Amino acid sequence: MKVDSILNGFVIDHIPAGLGMRLYDLLGLEKLNVTVALIKNVYSKKTGKKDIIKIDADIELNLDVIGYIAKDATVNVIKNGVIIEKKTLSLPEKMVNVIKCKNPRCITTTEQELDHVFTLADSEHGIYRCLYCEAEA
Amino acid sequence: MRSVIDILDLSKTEIDELIAVAEDIIKNPAKYSEKCRGKKLATLFFEPSTRTRLSFESAMYELGGNVIGFSSAQTSSASKGESVADTAKVISCYADIIAMRHPKEGAPYVASKNASIPVINAGDGGHNHPTQTLADLLTIKREKGTLNGYTIGFCGDLKFGRTVHSLISALSRYENINVVLISPDELKLPDYIKKGVLDKNGMPYTETTDLESVIPTLDVLYMTRVQGERFFSEEEYLRLRDSYILTPEKLENAKSDLAILHPLPRVNEISVKIDNDKRACYFKQVLNGKYMRMALILKLLKEAGSI
């Protein structure tokens, strides 16, 4: 399979296999009118399989979302076809409007104008809790 | 503006101070009878709760203050679709402090972020109920003389029981407390509380399904209701239900100074035959709740500069 190299943009590499599509959705990439490639189940020496996302545009990338979904991924920043920076990720302390609270008793289910806010409750296990009802994400 | 949404919004020192004030109110009620003269408590109860609402109202009246409010969502603007945020802003124009109960978890937090007066969470769904925990703490303090150094058993629904979770969190700041968790397997204390509170704070605990075998070891027994709707099968519920009903027979081997607590309402999990036993503290607990609410209202109004 051949996917063109990108000139200016990002390569999100080492996404655990199977999580690429979720990351694509949460980053809102379907709304972009630029070249985006989601490559699934790529051979990886380290993990066997991985997903990769390539974005051929210099967009504002929400690193918190990537850190939440795939904290071990790497984000390569490409300028004029050259990697100029490798961003490392960590679990974000707080996420606003990235995911929605699934607790049917949460106030966010009835008050639509509220932001959906999750805070990192357990960094060791990557557990996030809703700011309002404390339900686990 | 300082509000109390979760019991952990109060430091251990603050809780100890509230207990000291509550004990002083008990000794010298006249000293406090005019403290909130001219002040108004708004009781915003979006779902019915007789005890908690009346406890807050009587607390404010005994401080010399007044009460406004509503006791169900149908009689509030929520029935017209008003948001919690707007309600909090509007009520801030009328009252000096809010006590809010709401079926949606997190609603009092939203109110506190929008009100310009203190908000006390009077219960939000199955989430928090900090003033119940304050009532529990004062009851333990008055019955045992201390909040340190005893064995406390939690019995019944430890999975969904918010009062159990809050009390365990509050007790985690005190010393030498042994916890005995007594419940059917279906209703065991969630792992995130075992790991996040008990283990994290080095509180020793044991788990059992058998109340009778551990009752002789307990200094405090915190009973909760095992609700039928939590079980998949009616048969299983009926089989287990009676194991967690406290009867005079089960108390035969208990310590003579055991303190039996229950957040109420009781259905059948404590036999009425125990009500006259000197170890039954659940009605004293109701009274203690009023004193702690008085102490909390005073504290928050003072911090807000209202009194």
Coordinates of C-alpha atoms in Angstrom, one line a residue:
Chain A
M1 CA 0.0 0.0 0.0
K2 CA 1.4 3.4 -0.9
V3 CA 0.5 6.5 1.0
D4 CA 2.1 9.8 -0.1
S5 CA 4.5 11.6 2.2
I6 CA 3.2 14.8 3.5
L7 CA 4.7 18.2 3.1
N8 CA 3.4 20.2 6.0
G9 CA 1.4 18.6 8.8
F10 CA 1.5 15.8 11.3
V11 CA 2.1 12.1 11.5
I12 CA 0.6 10.4 14.6
D13 CA 2.6 7.2 14.9
H14 CA 2.5 4.2 17.2
I15 CA -1.2 4.4 17.9
P16 CA -2.2 1.1 19.4
A17 CA -3.9 -1.0 16.8
G18 CA -7.6 -0.5 16.8
L19 CA -7.6 2.9 18.3
G20 CA -6.9 4.9 15.2
M21 CA -10.5 5.3 14.2
R22 CA -11.6 6.5 17.6
L23 CA -8.8 9.0 17.6
Y24 CA -9.8 10.1 14.1
D25 CA -13.3 10.7 15.4
L26 CA -12.3 12.5 18.6
L27 CA -9.9 14.8 16.7
G28 CA -12.8 15.7 14.4
L29 CA -10.7 14.8 11.4
E30 CA -13.8 13.9 9.3
K31 CA -14.6 17.6 9.2
L32 CA -11.3 18.6 7.6
N33 CA -11.2 19.4 3.9
V34 CA -7.5 18.3 3.6
T35 CA -5.7 15.0 2.9
V36 CA -6.0 12.7 5.9
A37 CA -4.9 9.1 5.9
L38 CA -5.8 6.5 8.6
I39 CA -3.7 3.4 8.2
K40 CA -4.7 0.5 10.3
N41 CA -2.8 -2.6 11.4
V42 CA 0.6 -1.5 10.2
Y43 CA 3.4 -3.9 11.0
S44 CA 5.3 -2.7 14.1
K45 CA 8.6 -4.2 15.4
K46 CA 7.7 -3.1 19.0
T47 CA 4.0 -4.0 19.3
G48 CA 3.3 -6.2 16.3
K49 CA 0.6 -3.9 14.9
K50 CA -0.1 -0.2 15.1
D51 CA -2.3 2.5 13.5
I52 CA -1.0 5.6 11.9
I53 CA -2.7 8.9 11.1
K54 CA -1.3 11.3 8.6
I55 CA -2.7 14.9 8.3
D56 CA -1.4 17.0 5.4
A57 CA -2.2 20.4 6.9
D58 CA -0.9 22.6 9.6
I59 CA -3.9 22.4 11.8
E60 CA -4.4 23.0 15.6
L61 CA -4.0 19.5 16.9
N62 CA -5.6 18.7 20.3
L63 CA -2.7 16.8 22.0
D64 CA -4.9 16.2 25.1
V65 CA -7.1 14.0 23.0
I66 CA -4.2 12.1 21.6
G67 CA -2.6 11.7 25.1
Y68 CA -6.0 10.4 26.4
I69 CA -6.4 7.8 23.7
A70 CA -2.8 6.8 23.0
K71 CA -0.3 8.3 25.4
D72 CA 2.5 6.2 24.0
A73 CA 1.9 7.5 20.5
T74 CA 4.3 10.0 18.9
V75 CA 3.4 13.1 17.0
N76 CA 5.8 14.1 14.3
V77 CA 5.5 17.7 13.1
I78 CA 6.4 17.9 9.4
K79 CA 7.6 21.1 7.7
N80 CA 8.6 21.1 4.0
G81 CA 8.7 17.3 4.1
V82 CA 11.1 17.1 7.1
I83 CA 10.3 16.1 10.7
I84 CA 11.1 19.2 12.7
E85 CA 9.7 18.1 16.0
K86 CA 8.7 14.9 17.8
K87 CA 6.1 15.6 20.4
T88 CA 5.8 13.3 23.4
L89 CA 2.5 12.9 25.1
S90 CA 1.1 12.4 28.5
L91 CA -2.3 11.9 30.1
P92 CA -4.0 15.3 30.2
E93 CA -5.0 16.5 33.7
K94 CA -8.3 17.7 32.3
M95 CA -10.4 17.2 29.2
V96 CA -13.1 19.5 28.1
N97 CA -15.7 18.3 25.6
V98 CA -13.6 15.4 24.4
I99 CA -15.8 12.6 25.7
K100 CA -19.3 12.7 27.1
C101 CA -20.4 11.4 30.5
K102 CA -22.4 8.2 30.1
N103 CA -24.0 8.3 33.6
P104 CA -27.7 8.7 32.9
R105 CA -28.1 10.4 36.3
C106 CA -25.4 13.1 35.5
I107 CA -26.5 16.7 35.3
T108 CA -24.9 16.9 31.9
T109 CA -27.6 14.6 30.5
T110 CA -30.3 17.3 31.1
E111 CA -28.4 20.6 30.9
Q112 CA -27.1 20.7 27.4
E113 CA -25.1 23.9 27.7
L114 CA -22.7 22.4 30.2
D115 CA -19.2 21.5 29.1
H116 CA -18.4 17.8 29.5
V117 CA -15.3 17.9 31.8
F118 CA -13.3 15.0 32.9
T119 CA -10.3 15.1 35.3
L120 CA -7.5 12.6 35.7
A121 CA -8.3 10.7 38.9
D122 CA -5.7 7.9 38.7
S123 CA -2.7 8.5 36.5
E124 CA -1.3 5.0 37.1
H125 CA -4.3 3.4 35.5
G126 CA -5.4 6.3 33.3
I127 CA -8.8 6.7 35.0
Y128 CA -10.8 9.8 34.3
R129 CA -13.8 10.9 36.3
C130 CA -16.6 13.3 35.3
L131 CA -16.2 16.7 37.1
Y132 CA -19.9 16.7 38.0
C133 CA -20.9 13.2 39.0
E134 CA -17.5 11.6 39.3
A135 CA -18.5 8.7 37.1
E136 CA -15.6 6.9 35.4
A137 CA -15.1 7.7 31.7
Chain B
M1 CA -17.8 31.7 47.3
R2 CA -17.3 28.8 49.7
S3 CA -19.8 25.9 49.2
V4 CA -19.9 22.3 50.5
I5 CA -20.7 19.8 47.7
D6 CA -18.6 16.9 48.9
I7 CA -17.6 15.9 52.4
L8 CA -14.0 16.2 51.3
D9 CA -14.6 19.9 50.6
L10 CA -14.1 20.3 54.3
S11 CA -10.7 19.6 55.9
K12 CA -10.3 17.4 58.9
T13 CA -9.7 20.5 61.0
E14 CA -12.9 22.1 59.7
I15 CA -14.9 19.0 60.4
D16 CA -13.5 18.9 64.0
E17 CA -14.4 22.6 64.4
L18 CA -17.9 22.0 63.1
I19 CA -18.3 19.1 65.6
A20 CA -17.1 21.4 68.4
V21 CA -19.6 24.1 67.4
A22 CA -22.4 21.5 67.2
E23 CA -21.5 20.3 70.7
D24 CA -21.6 23.8 71.9
I25 CA -25.0 24.4 70.3
I26 CA -26.3 21.3 72.1
K27 CA -25.0 22.7 75.5
N28 CA -25.9 26.4 74.9
P29 CA -28.8 26.6 72.4
A30 CA -29.8 30.1 73.6
K31 CA -26.4 31.4 72.6
Y32 CA -27.1 30.6 69.0
S33 CA -30.8 31.4 68.8
E34 CA -30.3 34.9 67.2
K35 CA -27.1 34.3 65.2
C36 CA -28.9 34.3 61.8
R37 CA -31.5 36.9 62.6
G38 CA -32.6 38.5 59.3
K39 CA -30.9 35.8 57.2
K40 CA -32.6 33.5 54.7
L41 CA -31.9 29.9 53.8
A42 CA -33.3 28.8 50.4
T43 CA -34.2 25.1 50.4
L44 CA -34.2 24.1 46.8
F45 CA -35.5 20.6 46.8
F46 CA -36.0 19.3 43.2
E47 CA -37.1 16.0 44.6
P48 CA -39.0 15.2 47.8
S49 CA -37.0 14.6 51.0
T50 CA -38.9 15.1 54.2
R51 CA -36.2 14.5 56.7
T52 CA -33.3 16.4 55.1
R53 CA -35.5 19.4 54.1
L54 CA -37.1 19.7 57.6
S55 CA -33.7 19.2 59.2
F56 CA -32.3 22.2 57.3
E57 CA -35.4 24.3 57.9
S58 CA -35.4 23.6 61.6
A59 CA -31.7 24.2 61.8
M60 CA -32.2 27.7 60.2
Y61 CA -35.2 28.5 62.5
E62 CA -33.2 27.5 65.6
L63 CA -30.5 30.0 64.5
G64 CA -33.1 32.7 64.3
G65 CA -33.2 32.8 60.5
N66 CA -35.9 32.4 57.9
V67 CA -36.5 29.9 55.2
I68 CA -37.8 30.1 51.7
G69 CA -37.9 27.5 49.0
F70 CA -39.7 24.6 47.3
S71 CA -40.0 20.9 47.9
S72 CA -40.4 19.5 44.4
A73 CA -39.4 20.3 40.9
Q74 CA -43.0 20.6 39.9
T75 CA -43.4 23.7 42.1
S76 CA -40.2 25.3 40.8
S77 CA -39.2 27.0 37.5
A78 CA -37.4 23.8 36.6
S79 CA -40.8 22.5 35.4
K80 CA -40.6 25.4 32.8
G81 CA -37.2 24.3 31.7
E82 CA -35.0 26.7 33.7
S83 CA -31.4 25.6 34.1
V84 CA -29.8 24.9 37.5
A85 CA -27.3 27.7 36.7
D86 CA -30.1 30.2 36.2
T87 CA -32.0 29.1 39.3
A88 CA -28.8 29.5 41.4
K89 CA -28.3 33.0 40.0
V90 CA -31.9 34.0 40.7
I91 CA -32.0 32.6 44.2
S92 CA -28.8 34.4 45.0
C93 CA -30.8 37.6 44.7
Y94 CA -33.3 36.5 47.4
A95 CA -31.4 34.4 50.0
D96 CA -28.2 34.3 51.9
I97 CA -27.5 30.6 51.6
I98 CA -28.8 27.6 49.6
A99 CA -29.4 24.0 50.5
M100 CA -30.1 22.0 47.3
R101 CA -31.3 18.5 46.7
H102 CA -31.5 17.4 43.1
P103 CA -32.0 14.0 41.4
K104 CA -29.2 14.7 38.9
E105 CA -25.7 14.1 40.1
G106 CA -23.5 17.2 40.0
A107 CA -26.4 19.7 40.0
P108 CA -25.4 21.3 43.3
Y109 CA -21.9 21.7 42.0
V110 CA -23.2 23.5 38.9
A111 CA -25.3 25.7 41.3
S112 CA -22.3 26.5 43.4
K113 CA -20.4 27.7 40.3
N114 CA -23.2 30.1 39.4
A115 CA -24.5 31.3 42.8
S116 CA -23.1 34.3 44.6
I117 CA -24.0 32.8 47.9
P118 CA -22.9 29.5 49.6
V119 CA -24.5 26.3 48.4
I120 CA -24.8 23.2 50.5
N121 CA -25.4 19.9 48.8
A122 CA -28.4 18.3 50.4
G123 CA -28.1 15.2 48.3
D124 CA -27.6 14.7 44.5
G125 CA -28.8 11.4 43.2
G126 CA -26.6 8.5 44.3
H127 CA -23.6 10.8 44.5
N128 CA -22.9 13.0 47.6
H129 CA -24.8 13.8 50.8
P130 CA -22.2 15.6 52.9
T131 CA -24.5 16.7 55.7
Q132 CA -25.5 13.1 56.3
T133 CA -21.9 12.3 56.8
L134 CA -21.5 15.2 59.2
A135 CA -24.5 13.8 61.2
D136 CA -22.8 10.4 61.2
L137 CA -19.5 11.8 62.4
L138 CA -21.1 13.8 65.3
T139 CA -23.0 10.7 66.3
I140 CA -19.8 8.6 66.4
K141 CA -18.0 11.3 68.3
R142 CA -20.8 11.7 70.9
E143 CA -21.3 8.0 71.4
K144 CA -17.7 6.9 71.4
G145 CA -16.1 10.1 72.7
T146 CA -13.6 10.2 69.8
L147 CA -13.3 9.8 66.1
N148 CA -10.1 7.8 66.4
G149 CA -9.4 4.2 67.4
Y150 CA -12.4 1.8 67.0
T151 CA -13.8 -0.9 64.7
I152 CA -16.7 0.1 62.5
G153 CA -18.8 -2.3 60.5
F154 CA -20.7 -1.2 57.4
C155 CA -23.5 -3.6 56.7
G156 CA -25.9 -4.0 53.7
D157 CA -25.7 -2.3 50.4
L158 CA -22.1 -1.1 50.2
K159 CA -22.0 -0.9 46.5
F160 CA -24.6 1.8 45.9
G161 CA -24.8 3.3 49.4
R162 CA -23.5 6.9 49.0
T163 CA -23.6 7.4 52.7
V164 CA -21.2 4.5 53.2
H165 CA -18.8 5.8 50.6
S166 CA -18.8 9.4 52.1
L167 CA -18.4 8.2 55.6
I168 CA -15.5 5.9 54.7
S169 CA -13.8 8.9 52.9
A170 CA -14.3 11.1 55.9
L171 CA -13.0 8.5 58.4
S172 CA -9.9 7.9 56.3
R173 CA -8.5 11.1 57.9
Y174 CA -8.7 9.7 61.4
E175 CA -6.4 7.3 63.2
N176 CA -6.5 3.6 64.0
I177 CA -9.9 2.8 62.5
N178 CA -10.6 -0.8 61.5
V179 CA -13.2 -1.3 58.9
V180 CA -15.4 -4.4 58.5
L181 CA -17.4 -4.6 55.3
I182 CA -20.4 -6.8 55.7
S183 CA -22.5 -7.4 52.5
P184 CA -23.7 -10.0 50.0
D185 CA -21.2 -10.5 47.2
E186 CA -23.5 -8.6 44.8
L187 CA -23.3 -5.4 46.9
K188 CA -19.7 -5.3 48.0
L189 CA -17.8 -2.0 48.3
P190 CA -16.5 -0.9 44.9
D191 CA -12.8 -1.5 44.2
Y192 CA -12.2 2.2 43.5
I193 CA -13.1 2.9 47.1
K194 CA -11.1 0.0 48.5
K195 CA -8.0 0.9 46.6
G196 CA -8.5 4.7 46.4
V197 CA -9.6 5.3 50.0
L198 CA -8.9 2.3 52.3
D199 CA -5.6 1.1 50.8
K200 CA -4.4 4.6 49.9
N201 CA -4.8 5.7 53.5
G202 CA -3.6 2.5 55.1
M203 CA -7.0 1.7 56.7
P204 CA -7.1 -2.0 57.6
Y205 CA -10.3 -3.7 56.4
T206 CA -11.9 -7.1 56.2
E207 CA -14.8 -8.3 54.1
T208 CA -17.4 -10.8 55.1
T209 CA -20.9 -11.9 54.1
D210 CA -21.7 -12.9 57.7
L211 CA -22.9 -10.2 60.1
E212 CA -23.3 -12.5 63.1
S213 CA -19.7 -13.7 63.0
V214 CA -18.2 -10.2 63.2
I215 CA -20.7 -8.4 65.4
P216 CA -18.8 -9.1 68.6
T217 CA -15.8 -7.2 67.3
L218 CA -17.6 -4.0 66.4
D219 CA -17.7 -0.7 68.3
V220 CA -19.9 1.0 65.7
L221 CA -22.3 -0.7 63.3
Y222 CA -23.5 1.3 60.3
M223 CA -26.6 -0.4 58.8
T224 CA -28.0 0.3 55.3
R225 CA -30.9 -1.1 53.4
V226 CA -30.5 -4.0 51.0
Q227 CA -32.8 -3.1 48.2
G228 CA -34.6 -5.8 46.2
E229 CA -34.2 -3.9 42.9
R230 CA -30.4 -4.4 43.1
F231 CA -30.7 -8.2 42.6
F232 CA -31.2 -10.0 39.4
S233 CA -33.5 -12.6 41.0
E234 CA -36.2 -12.2 43.5
E235 CA -35.2 -15.6 45.0
E236 CA -31.7 -14.5 45.6
Y237 CA -32.9 -11.3 47.2
L238 CA -35.2 -13.1 49.6
R239 CA -32.5 -15.5 50.5
L240 CA -30.0 -12.8 51.4
R241 CA -32.3 -10.2 52.7
D242 CA -32.8 -11.7 56.2
S243 CA -29.1 -12.1 56.7
Y244 CA -28.8 -8.4 56.8
I245 CA -31.7 -7.6 59.1
L246 CA -30.6 -6.6 62.6
T247 CA -32.6 -8.4 65.3
P248 CA -32.2 -8.6 69.1
E249 CA -30.9 -12.2 68.6
K250 CA -28.1 -11.0 66.4
L251 CA -27.2 -8.4 69.0
E252 CA -26.8 -11.0 71.7
N253 CA -23.1 -11.3 71.2
A254 CA -22.5 -7.6 70.5
K255 CA -20.6 -5.3 72.8
S256 CA -22.6 -3.5 75.4
D257 CA -21.4 -0.1 74.2
L258 CA -21.9 -0.8 70.4
A259 CA -23.4 2.2 68.6
I260 CA -25.9 1.3 65.9
L261 CA -26.2 3.9 63.2
H262 CA -28.5 4.1 60.1
P263 CA -28.9 7.0 57.7
L264 CA -32.7 6.3 57.5
P265 CA -35.3 5.8 56.1
R266 CA -35.4 2.3 57.6
V267 CA -37.6 -0.3 56.0
N268 CA -37.1 -3.6 57.7
E269 CA -33.3 -3.9 58.1
I270 CA -33.4 -3.0 61.8
S271 CA -36.1 -4.7 63.8
V272 CA -38.2 -2.2 65.7
K273 CA -37.6 -4.3 68.8
I274 CA -34.1 -2.7 68.9
D275 CA -35.4 0.8 69.0
N276 CA -35.4 0.9 72.8
D277 CA -32.0 -0.7 73.1
K278 CA -29.5 1.8 74.4
R279 CA -27.2 0.9 71.6
A280 CA -29.7 2.2 68.9
C281 CA -28.4 5.6 67.9
Y282 CA -30.2 6.2 64.6
F283 CA -32.8 8.6 66.0
K284 CA -30.1 10.5 67.9
Q285 CA -28.3 10.6 64.5
V286 CA -31.3 12.6 63.1
L287 CA -31.0 15.1 65.8
N288 CA -27.2 15.3 65.4
G289 CA -27.8 16.0 61.7
K290 CA -29.8 19.2 62.6
Y291 CA -27.0 20.4 64.9
M292 CA -24.3 19.8 62.3
R293 CA -26.4 21.6 59.7
M294 CA -26.7 24.5 62.1
A295 CA -22.9 24.5 62.6
L296 CA -22.4 24.4 58.8
I297 CA -24.8 27.2 58.0
L298 CA -23.1 29.3 60.6
K299 CA -19.7 28.6 59.2
L300 CA -20.5 29.3 55.6
L301 CA -22.5 32.5 56.4
K302 CA -19.5 33.7 58.5
E303 CA -17.1 32.9 55.7
A304 CA -19.3 34.8 53.2
G305 CA -19.4 37.8 55.5
S306 CA -23.1 37.6 55.9
I307 CA -23.1 37.3 59.7

